[in-house]
CSV table of C-alpha atoms and ligand atoms in Angstrom, one decimal:
chain,number,residue,atom,x,y,z
A,495,MET,CA,96.8,144.3,66.3
A,496,ALA,CA,96.9,148.1,66.0
A,497,THR,CA,95.0,150.0,68.6
A,498,THR,CA,91.4,150.0,67.5
A,499,VAL,CA,90.5,153.6,66.5
A,500,ARG,CA,86.7,154.2,67.0
A,501,SER,CA,84.3,156.5,65.3
A,502,LYS,CA,82.0,158.9,67.1
A,503,SER,CA,79.4,156.1,67.3
A,504,SER,CA,82.2,154.2,69.2
A,505,LYS,CA,82.1,151.5,66.6
A,506,PRO,CA,85.5,150.7,64.9
A,507,VAL,CA,85.7,151.8,61.3
A,508,ALA,CA,87.0,149.8,58.4
A,509,VAL,CA,87.7,150.8,54.8
A,510,VAL,CA,87.2,148.0,52.3
A,511,THR,CA,88.4,148.8,48.8
A,512,GLY,CA,86.7,146.7,46.2
A,513,GLY,CA,83.8,146.5,48.7
A,514,ALA,CA,81.2,146.0,45.9
A,515,GLY,CA,83.0,143.0,44.5
A,516,PHE,CA,82.4,139.3,45.2
A,517,LEU,CA,84.8,138.9,48.1
A,518,GLY,CA,84.7,142.6,49.2
A,519,SER,CA,81.0,142.5,49.7
A,520,HIS,CA,81.1,139.4,51.8
A,521,LEU,CA,83.9,141.0,53.9
A,522,CYS,CA,81.7,144.1,54.4
A,523,ASP,CA,78.9,141.8,55.7
A,524,ARG,CA,81.2,140.1,58.1
A,525,LEU,CA,82.6,143.4,59.5
A,526,LEU,CA,79.1,144.8,60.0
A,527,ALA,CA,78.1,141.6,61.8
A,528,GLU,CA,81.1,142.1,64.0
A,529,GLY,CA,79.9,145.5,65.0
A,530,TRP,CA,82.1,147.7,62.7
A,531,ARG,CA,81.2,150.7,60.5
A,532,VAL,CA,82.3,150.1,56.9
A,533,PHE,CA,83.3,152.5,54.1
A,534,ALA,CA,83.3,150.6,50.8
A,535,VAL,CA,85.5,152.2,48.1
A,536,ASP,CA,84.6,150.9,44.7
A,537,ASN,CA,84.5,152.2,41.1
A,538,PHE,CA,82.4,149.3,39.8
A,539,LEU,CA,84.9,148.2,37.2
A,540,THR,CA,84.0,144.6,37.9
A,541,GLY,CA,81.8,145.0,41.0
A,542,SER,CA,78.0,145.4,41.2
A,543,HIS,CA,75.4,147.4,43.0
A,544,ASP,CA,73.5,144.1,43.5
A,545,ASN,CA,76.2,142.8,45.8
A,546,ILE,CA,75.6,145.6,48.3
A,547,ALA,CA,71.9,146.4,47.7
A,548,HIS,CA,71.0,144.6,50.9
A,549,LEU,CA,73.1,147.2,52.8
A,550,GLY,CA,71.3,150.2,51.4
A,551,ASN,CA,69.4,151.0,54.6
A,552,ASN,CA,72.3,150.1,57.0
A,553,SER,CA,73.5,153.4,58.6
A,554,ASP,CA,76.8,151.7,59.4
A,555,PHE,CA,77.6,151.1,55.7
A,556,VAL,CA,78.8,153.9,53.5
A,557,LEU,CA,79.6,153.5,49.8
A,558,ILE,CA,82.3,155.8,48.3
A,559,GLU,CA,82.2,155.5,44.6
A,560,GLN,CA,85.7,156.2,43.4
A,561,ASP,CA,88.8,154.8,41.8
A,562,VAL,CA,91.3,153.7,44.4
A,563,THR,CA,94.2,154.7,42.1
A,564,GLN,CA,93.1,158.3,42.8
A,565,TYR,CA,93.8,159.9,46.2
A,566,VAL,CA,91.4,158.2,48.7
A,567,LYS,CA,89.8,160.6,51.2
A,568,VAL,CA,87.8,159.0,54.0
A,569,PRO,CA,86.6,160.9,57.0
A,570,GLY,CA,88.5,159.6,60.0
A,571,PRO,CA,89.0,157.9,62.3
A,572,VAL,CA,89.7,154.5,60.6
A,573,ALA,CA,90.9,151.4,62.4
A,574,PHE,CA,91.6,149.1,59.5
A,575,VAL,CA,92.0,149.2,55.7
A,576,PHE,CA,91.3,146.1,53.7
A,577,HIS,CA,92.6,146.5,50.2
A,578,PHE,CA,90.6,144.2,47.8
A,579,ALA,CA,90.1,146.5,44.7
A,580,SER,CA,91.5,144.8,41.6
A,581,PRO,CA,90.1,142.9,38.6
A,582,ALA,CA,90.5,139.2,39.6
A,583,SER,CA,89.3,137.0,36.8
A,584,PRO,CA,91.6,136.1,33.9
A,585,ILE,CA,89.1,137.6,31.4
A,586,ASP,CA,88.8,140.8,33.4
A,587,TYR,CA,92.5,141.4,33.7
A,588,ALA,CA,93.0,140.5,30.0
A,589,GLU,CA,90.4,143.2,29.2
A,590,TYR,CA,91.9,145.7,31.7
A,591,PRO,CA,95.7,145.0,31.9
A,592,VAL,CA,96.7,148.6,32.6
A,593,LYS,CA,93.9,149.1,35.2
A,594,THR,CA,94.9,145.9,36.8
A,595,LEU,CA,98.6,147.0,37.1
A,596,LYS,CA,97.4,150.4,38.5
A,597,ALA,CA,95.0,148.8,41.1
A,598,GLY,CA,97.9,146.7,42.4
A,599,SER,CA,100.5,149.5,42.3
A,600,LEU,CA,99.0,153.0,42.6
A,601,GLY,CA,95.9,151.6,44.4
A,602,THR,CA,97.9,149.7,46.9
A,603,HIS,CA,100.1,152.8,47.5
A,604,ASN,CA,97.0,154.9,48.2
A,605,ALA,CA,95.4,152.3,50.4
A,606,LEU,CA,98.7,152.0,52.4
A,607,GLY,CA,99.0,155.8,52.5
A,608,LEU,CA,95.4,156.0,54.0
A,609,ALA,CA,96.3,153.3,56.6
A,610,LYS,CA,99.5,155.3,57.5
A,611,ALA,CA,97.6,158.6,57.8
A,612,MET,CA,94.9,157.0,60.0
A,613,LYS,CA,97.3,154.9,62.0
A,614,ALA,CA,95.1,152.0,60.9
A,615,GLY,CA,95.9,148.3,60.3
A,616,PHE,CA,96.2,147.1,56.8
A,617,LEU,CA,95.4,143.9,55.0
A,618,LEU,CA,96.3,143.2,51.3
A,619,ALA,CA,94.3,140.7,49.3
A,620,SER,CA,97.1,139.0,47.5
A,621,THR,CA,96.8,135.8,45.5
A,622,SER,CA,98.1,132.3,44.7
A,623,GLU,CA,98.9,133.8,41.3
A,624,ILE,CA,102.1,135.2,42.8
A,625,TYR,CA,103.3,131.6,42.7
A,626,GLY,CA,102.7,131.6,38.9
A,627,ASP,CA,102.8,128.2,37.2
A,628,PRO,CA,104.3,126.6,40.4
A,629,LEU,CA,107.3,124.2,40.4
A,630,VAL,CA,106.7,123.4,44.0
A,631,HIS,CA,103.5,121.6,45.0
A,632,PRO,CA,101.6,122.2,47.2
A,633,GLN,CA,102.6,125.9,47.5
A,634,PRO,CA,103.9,127.0,50.9
A,635,GLU,CA,104.4,130.7,51.6
A,636,SER,CA,108.2,130.3,51.5
A,637,TYR,CA,108.0,129.5,47.7
A,638,TRP,CA,109.0,132.5,45.6
A,639,GLY,CA,107.1,131.5,42.5
A,640,HIS,CA,107.5,130.9,38.8
A,641,VAL,CA,105.9,133.8,36.9
A,642,ASN,CA,106.1,134.9,33.2
A,643,THR,CA,106.4,138.7,33.6
A,644,ILE,CA,105.5,139.5,30.0
A,645,GLY,CA,102.7,136.9,29.4
A,646,PRO,CA,99.0,137.6,29.5
A,647,ARG,CA,98.7,136.9,33.3
A,648,GLY,CA,101.8,139.1,34.0
A,649,CYS,CA,99.7,142.2,34.5
A,650,TYR,CA,97.9,140.5,37.4
A,651,ASP,CA,100.7,138.5,38.9
A,652,GLU,CA,103.2,141.3,38.8
A,653,ALA,CA,100.7,143.8,40.2
A,654,LYS,CA,100.2,141.6,43.2
A,655,ARG,CA,103.9,140.9,43.6
A,656,PHE,CA,104.5,144.6,43.6
A,657,ALA,CA,101.6,145.1,46.0
A,658,GLU,CA,103.2,142.6,48.4
A,659,ALA,CA,106.6,144.3,48.1
A,660,ILE,CA,105.2,147.8,48.8
A,661,THR,CA,103.2,146.4,51.7
A,662,MET,CA,106.3,145.0,53.3
A,663,ALA,CA,108.1,148.3,52.6
A,664,TYR,CA,105.4,150.3,54.5
A,665,LEU,CA,105.8,147.8,57.3
A,666,ARG,CA,109.5,148.3,57.5
A,667,GLU,CA,109.8,152.0,56.7
A,668,ASP,CA,106.6,153.5,57.9
A,669,LYS,CA,105.7,151.0,60.6
A,670,VAL,CA,102.1,150.4,59.2
A,671,HIS,CA,100.8,147.3,60.8
A,672,THR,CA,100.3,145.2,57.7
A,673,HIS,CA,99.0,141.8,56.8
A,674,ILE,CA,99.0,139.8,53.5
A,675,VAL,CA,96.6,137.1,52.6
A,676,ARG,CA,97.4,134.9,49.6
A,677,ILE,CA,93.9,133.8,48.4
A,678,PHE,CA,93.5,130.6,46.5
A,679,ASN,CA,90.6,130.1,44.1
A,680,THR,CA,87.5,131.1,46.0
A,681,TYR,CA,83.9,130.7,44.9
A,682,GLY,CA,80.3,131.3,46.0
A,683,PRO,CA,77.3,133.5,45.8
A,684,ARG,CA,77.8,137.0,44.2
A,685,MET,CA,80.3,135.9,41.6
A,686,ARG,CA,79.4,137.2,38.2
A,687,LEU,CA,77.8,134.5,36.0
A,688,ARG,CA,80.0,135.5,33.1
A,689,ASP,CA,83.2,136.5,34.8
A,690,GLY,CA,84.9,133.6,33.0
A,691,ARG,CA,86.2,131.9,36.1
A,692,VAL,CA,85.7,128.2,36.0
A,693,VAL,CA,83.1,127.9,38.8
A,694,PRO,CA,80.4,130.3,37.4
A,695,ALA,CA,81.4,129.2,33.8
A,696,PHE,CA,80.7,125.5,34.5
A,697,ILE,CA,77.6,126.1,36.6
A,698,GLY,CA,76.1,128.5,34.1
A,699,GLN,CA,76.7,126.1,31.2
A,700,ALA,CA,75.3,123.1,33.2
A,701,LEU,CA,72.2,125.0,34.2
A,702,ARG,CA,71.6,126.2,30.6
A,703,GLY,CA,72.1,122.6,29.3
A,704,GLU,CA,75.1,123.7,27.3
A,705,PRO,CA,78.4,121.7,27.0
A,706,LEU,CA,81.0,122.5,29.7
A,707,THR,CA,84.1,124.2,28.1
A,708,VAL,CA,87.2,122.4,29.5
A,709,PHE,CA,90.4,124.2,28.6
A,710,GLY,CA,93.3,122.0,27.5
A,711,ASP,CA,92.9,118.3,28.4
A,712,GLY,CA,91.4,119.2,31.8
A,713,SER,CA,94.4,117.6,33.7
A,714,GLN,CA,95.4,121.0,35.3
A,715,THR,CA,94.4,121.1,38.9
A,716,ARG,CA,92.8,123.7,41.2
A,717,SER,CA,91.7,123.8,44.8
A,718,PHE,CA,88.4,125.6,45.5
A,719,CYS,CA,87.5,127.4,48.8
A,720,PHE,CA,84.0,128.4,49.7
A,721,VAL,CA,83.7,132.1,50.3
A,722,ASN,CA,82.5,131.8,54.0
A,723,ASP,CA,85.6,129.8,54.9
A,724,LEU,CA,87.8,132.4,53.2
A,725,ILE,CA,86.2,135.3,55.0
A,726,GLU,CA,86.6,133.5,58.4
A,727,GLY,CA,90.3,133.1,57.6
A,728,ILE,CA,90.7,136.7,56.6
A,729,TRP,CA,88.9,138.0,59.7
A,730,ARG,CA,91.1,135.9,62.0
A,731,LEU,CA,94.3,137.1,60.1
A,732,SER,CA,93.3,140.7,60.6
A,733,ARG,CA,93.1,140.1,64.4
A,734,VAL,CA,96.6,138.7,64.9
A,735,ASP,CA,100.0,140.3,65.1
A,736,PHE,CA,101.6,138.7,62.1
A,737,ASN,CA,103.0,140.5,59.0
A,738,GLU,CA,104.2,137.8,56.6
A,739,PRO,CA,101.9,136.3,53.9
A,740,VAL,CA,99.4,133.6,54.9
A,741,ASN,CA,97.8,131.2,52.4
A,742,ILE,CA,94.1,130.9,52.7
A,743,GLY,CA,92.4,128.3,50.5
A,744,ASN,CA,91.0,124.8,50.5
A,745,PRO,CA,93.7,122.1,49.9
A,746,ALA,CA,91.2,119.6,48.4
A,747,GLU,CA,92.6,119.4,44.8
A,748,PHE,CA,90.7,118.4,41.7
A,749,THR,CA,91.6,118.2,38.0
A,750,ILE,CA,89.4,120.6,36.0
A,751,LYS,CA,87.9,117.5,34.2
A,752,GLN,CA,87.0,116.0,37.6
A,753,PHE,CA,85.5,119.3,38.6
A,754,ALA,CA,83.4,119.5,35.4
A,755,GLU,CA,82.0,116.1,36.0
A,756,MET,CA,81.2,117.0,39.6
A,757,VAL,CA,79.2,120.1,38.5
A,758,ILE,CA,77.3,118.0,36.0
A,759,LYS,CA,76.5,115.4,38.7
A,760,ILE,CA,75.4,118.0,41.3
A,761,THR,CA,73.3,120.1,38.9
A,762,GLY,CA,71.8,116.9,37.4
A,763,ALA,CA,72.5,118.4,33.9
A,764,GLY,CA,72.7,116.3,30.8
A,765,SER,CA,75.7,118.4,29.6
A,766,SER,CA,78.7,116.9,27.8
A,767,LEU,CA,82.3,118.2,27.9
A,768,VAL,CA,83.9,120.2,25.0
A,769,TYR,CA,87.7,120.7,24.9
A,770,GLN,CA,89.0,124.1,24.0
A,771,PRO,CA,92.7,125.4,23.8
A,772,LEU,CA,94.5,125.9,27.1
A,773,PRO,CA,95.1,129.7,27.6
A,774,GLN,CA,98.8,130.7,27.6
A,775,ASP,CA,100.6,130.3,31.0
A,776,ASP,CA,97.5,128.6,32.6
A,777,PRO,CA,99.0,127.1,35.8
A,778,LYS,CA,99.2,123.3,35.6
A,779,GLN,CA,98.7,122.7,39.3
A,780,ARG,CA,97.6,124.7,42.4
A,781,LYS,CA,97.0,123.6,45.9
A,782,PRO,CA,97.7,125.7,49.1
A,783,ASP,CA,99.9,124.5,51.9
A,784,ILE,CA,97.8,125.8,54.8
A,785,THR,CA,100.1,124.7,57.7
A,786,ARG,CA,100.8,128.4,58.6
A,787,ALA,CA,97.0,129.3,58.7
A,788,LYS,CA,96.3,126.2,60.8
A,789,GLN,CA,99.0,127.0,63.3
A,790,LEU,CA,98.7,130.8,63.4
A,791,LEU,CA,94.9,131.2,63.1
A,792,GLY,CA,93.6,127.8,64.1
A,793,TRP,CA,91.9,128.0,60.7
A,794,GLN,CA,91.0,125.3,58.2
A,795,PRO,CA,88.1,125.1,55.7
A,796,THR,CA,84.9,123.6,56.9
A,797,ILE,CA,82.7,123.5,53.8
A,798,GLY,CA,83.4,120.7,51.3
A,799,ILE,CA,83.1,121.1,47.6
A,800,GLU,CA,79.7,119.4,47.2
A,801,GLU,CA,78.1,121.6,49.9
A,802,GLY,CA,79.7,124.8,48.6
A,803,LEU,CA,78.7,124.0,45.0
A,804,ARG,CA,75.1,123.4,46.1
A,805,ARG,CA,74.9,126.8,47.8
A,806,THR,CA,76.5,128.4,44.8
A,807,ILE,CA,74.1,126.7,42.4
A,808,GLU,CA,71.2,127.8,44.5
A,809,TYR,CA,72.4,131.4,44.0
A,810,PHE,CA,72.8,131.1,40.2
A,811,GLN,CA,69.6,129.1,39.5
A,812,PRO,CA,67.2,132.1,39.5
A,813,ARG,CA,69.7,134.3,37.7
A,814,ILE,CA,69.9,131.8,34.9
A,815,GLY,CA,66.1,131.7,34.8
A,816,ARG,CA,65.9,135.5,34.5
A,817,GLU,CA,68.6,135.4,31.8
A,818,ALA,CA,66.6,132.9,29.8
A,819,ALA,CA,63.4,134.9,30.2
A,820,ARG,CA,65.2,138.0,29.0
A,821,ALA,CA,66.5,136.1,26.0
A,822,LYS,CA,62.9,135.0,25.1
A,823,ALA,CA,61.4,138.5,25.5
B,1786,LIG,P1,85.7,141.2,42.0
B,1786,LIG,O1,86.1,141.6,40.5
B,1786,LIG,O2,84.4,140.7,42.2
B,1786,LIG,O3,86.0,142.4,43.0
B,1786,LIG,C1,87.0,143.4,42.7
B,1786,LIG,C2,86.3,144.7,43.1
B,1786,LIG,O4,87.3,145.8,43.0
B,1786,LIG,C3,85.2,145.1,42.2
B,1786,LIG,O5,84.0,145.5,42.9
B,1786,LIG,C4,85.7,146.2,41.3
B,1786,LIG,O6,84.7,147.1,40.8
B,1786,LIG,C5,86.7,146.9,42.3
B,1786,LIG,N1,87.8,147.6,41.7
B,1786,LIG,C6,88.6,147.2,40.7
B,1786,LIG,N2,89.5,148.2,40.4
B,1786,LIG,C7,89.2,149.2,41.2
B,1786,LIG,C8,89.7,150.5,41.4
B,1786,LIG,N3,90.8,151.0,40.6
B,1786,LIG,N4,89.2,151.4,42.3
B,1786,LIG,C9,88.1,151.0,43.0
B,1786,LIG,N5,87.6,149.7,42.9
B,1786,LIG,C10,88.1,148.9,42.0
B,1786,LIG,O7,86.9,140.1,42.4
B,1786,LIG,P2,87.0,139.3,43.7
B,1786,LIG,O8,87.1,137.9,43.3
B,1786,LIG,O9,86.1,139.7,44.7
B,1786,LIG,O10,88.5,139.7,44.2
B,1786,LIG,C11,88.7,140.6,45.2
B,1786,LIG,C12,90.2,140.7,45.6
B,1786,LIG,O11,90.6,139.4,46.0
B,1786,LIG,C13,91.1,141.1,44.4
B,1786,LIG,O12,92.1,141.9,44.9
B,1786,LIG,C14,91.6,139.7,43.9
B,1786,LIG,O13,92.9,139.9,43.3
B,1786,LIG,C15,91.7,138.9,45.2
B,1786,LIG,N6,91.7,137.5,45.0
B,1786,LIG,C16,90.5,136.9,44.7
B,1786,LIG,C17,90.5,135.5,44.4
B,1786,LIG,C18,89.2,134.7,44.2
B,1786,LIG,O14,89.3,133.5,44.0
B,1786,LIG,N7,88.1,135.3,44.1
B,1786,LIG,C19,91.7,134.8,44.4
B,1786,LIG,C20,92.9,135.5,44.7
B,1786,LIG,C21,92.9,136.8,45.0
B,1787,LIG,N1,88.8,126.8,32.8
B,1787,LIG,C1,88.1,125.9,32.0
B,1787,LIG,N2,87.0,126.2,31.4
B,1787,LIG,C2,86.4,127.5,31.6
B,1787,LIG,C3,87.1,128.4,32.4
B,1787,LIG,C4,88.3,128.0,33.0
B,1787,LIG,O1,88.6,124.7,31.8
B,1787,LIG,O2,85.3,127.7,31.0
B,1787,LIG,C5,90.0,126.3,33.5
B,1787,LIG,C6,91.2,127.3,33.3
B,1787,LIG,O3,91.9,127.1,32.1
B,1787,LIG,C7,92.0,127.0,34.6
B,1787,LIG,C8,91.0,126.6,35.6
B,1787,LIG,O4,89.8,126.3,34.9
B,1787,LIG,O5,92.9,125.9,34.4
B,1787,LIG,C9,90.6,127.7,36.6
B,1787,LIG,O6,90.3,128.9,35.9
B,1787,LIG,P1,89.9,130.2,36.6
B,1787,LIG,O7,89.7,131.2,35.5
B,1787,LIG,O8,88.7,130.0,37.4
B,1787,LIG,O9,91.0,130.6,37.6
B,1787,LIG,P2,92.6,130.6,37.6
B,1787,LIG,O10,92.9,129.6,38.7
B,1787,LIG,O11,93.2,130.1,36.3
B,1787,LIG,O12,93.0,132.0,37.9
């Protein structure tokens, strides 16, 4: 762990890029709870003021509304930079392929430059997508991946692969104390209802009484991690002296069809399933090998899928109600 640089208030300072997003806002909450000051850098491309509204009166929280692909100026000192800014859902990066590549390349370069200038630690939010449509299952960190560079997911996958490469280059050449977390599908409160990812998509459909849209035959698998577990893993990773990538995710693996049936059961919805074409290059299977996280961090997920889904449904329920009321008005 790099020496912890403290602000005038004697609290250590973190910069969280993408701090108004789903994961970034939960990370800001955790850092504040640990006694840090937080600068959230976000341009609201896919983030939301609602995610950080509860921090409005917190004097330890500062929002810097800016694009991380532009030079990032933060009043020092800074102890740690967490780089989370990037579109993350397949429909978001399909809509913003160039912005996605820039967030992963120019944005990561700027975030690393900031960490270097401030002699701060650095953590990159990487992804299981760097494994592509994996030929090794489950995926250990030693697997190099199977990615279609020119397919519709290439903008995201390659941006993150570049981001990992430049992070390792700053470690080797500039001696920035870097960390890389490879995040597997994570869900929970503060996701956008219509961000297209399967968890909000299925919950929204079930709560509206609509059919659930299963892509392909639903035999592809995913492993879903509840957000609190993920943030715990990231916090622990940021505190250890380890520079290679670490998978954080929940290894419990389900087919998408099983997952749809589970959402119907837990919501008590009367929804049916409708089958739609599988998007190009949709990974057929995904499950983290978390041996490294267990050994290095003493970390493993603690919140099972039923409990995690219940908490997420609780968050979405009133939002669906408001959506319905607006549609009627
Ligand atoms: P999100 O879309 O909710 O959050 C991303 C945030 O980054 C948003 O607030 C957005 O406005 C901001 N942003 C995007 N481009 C920016 C830019 N150029 N400058 C400043 N801010 C910018 O998505 P998320 O799920 O919270 O993902 C956060 C990070 O975690 C991403 O880097 C993503 O690749 C990574 N990740 C997430 C998951 C997951 O399951 N949620 C899985 C793997 C990796
Ligand atoms: N999916 C689905 N119906 C939806 C949205 C997604 O069947 O309405 C599938 C998608 O094809 C993929 C899985 O659910 O196989 C997870 O998709 P998501 O976009 O959440 O994340 P990914 O892991 O593909 O990045």
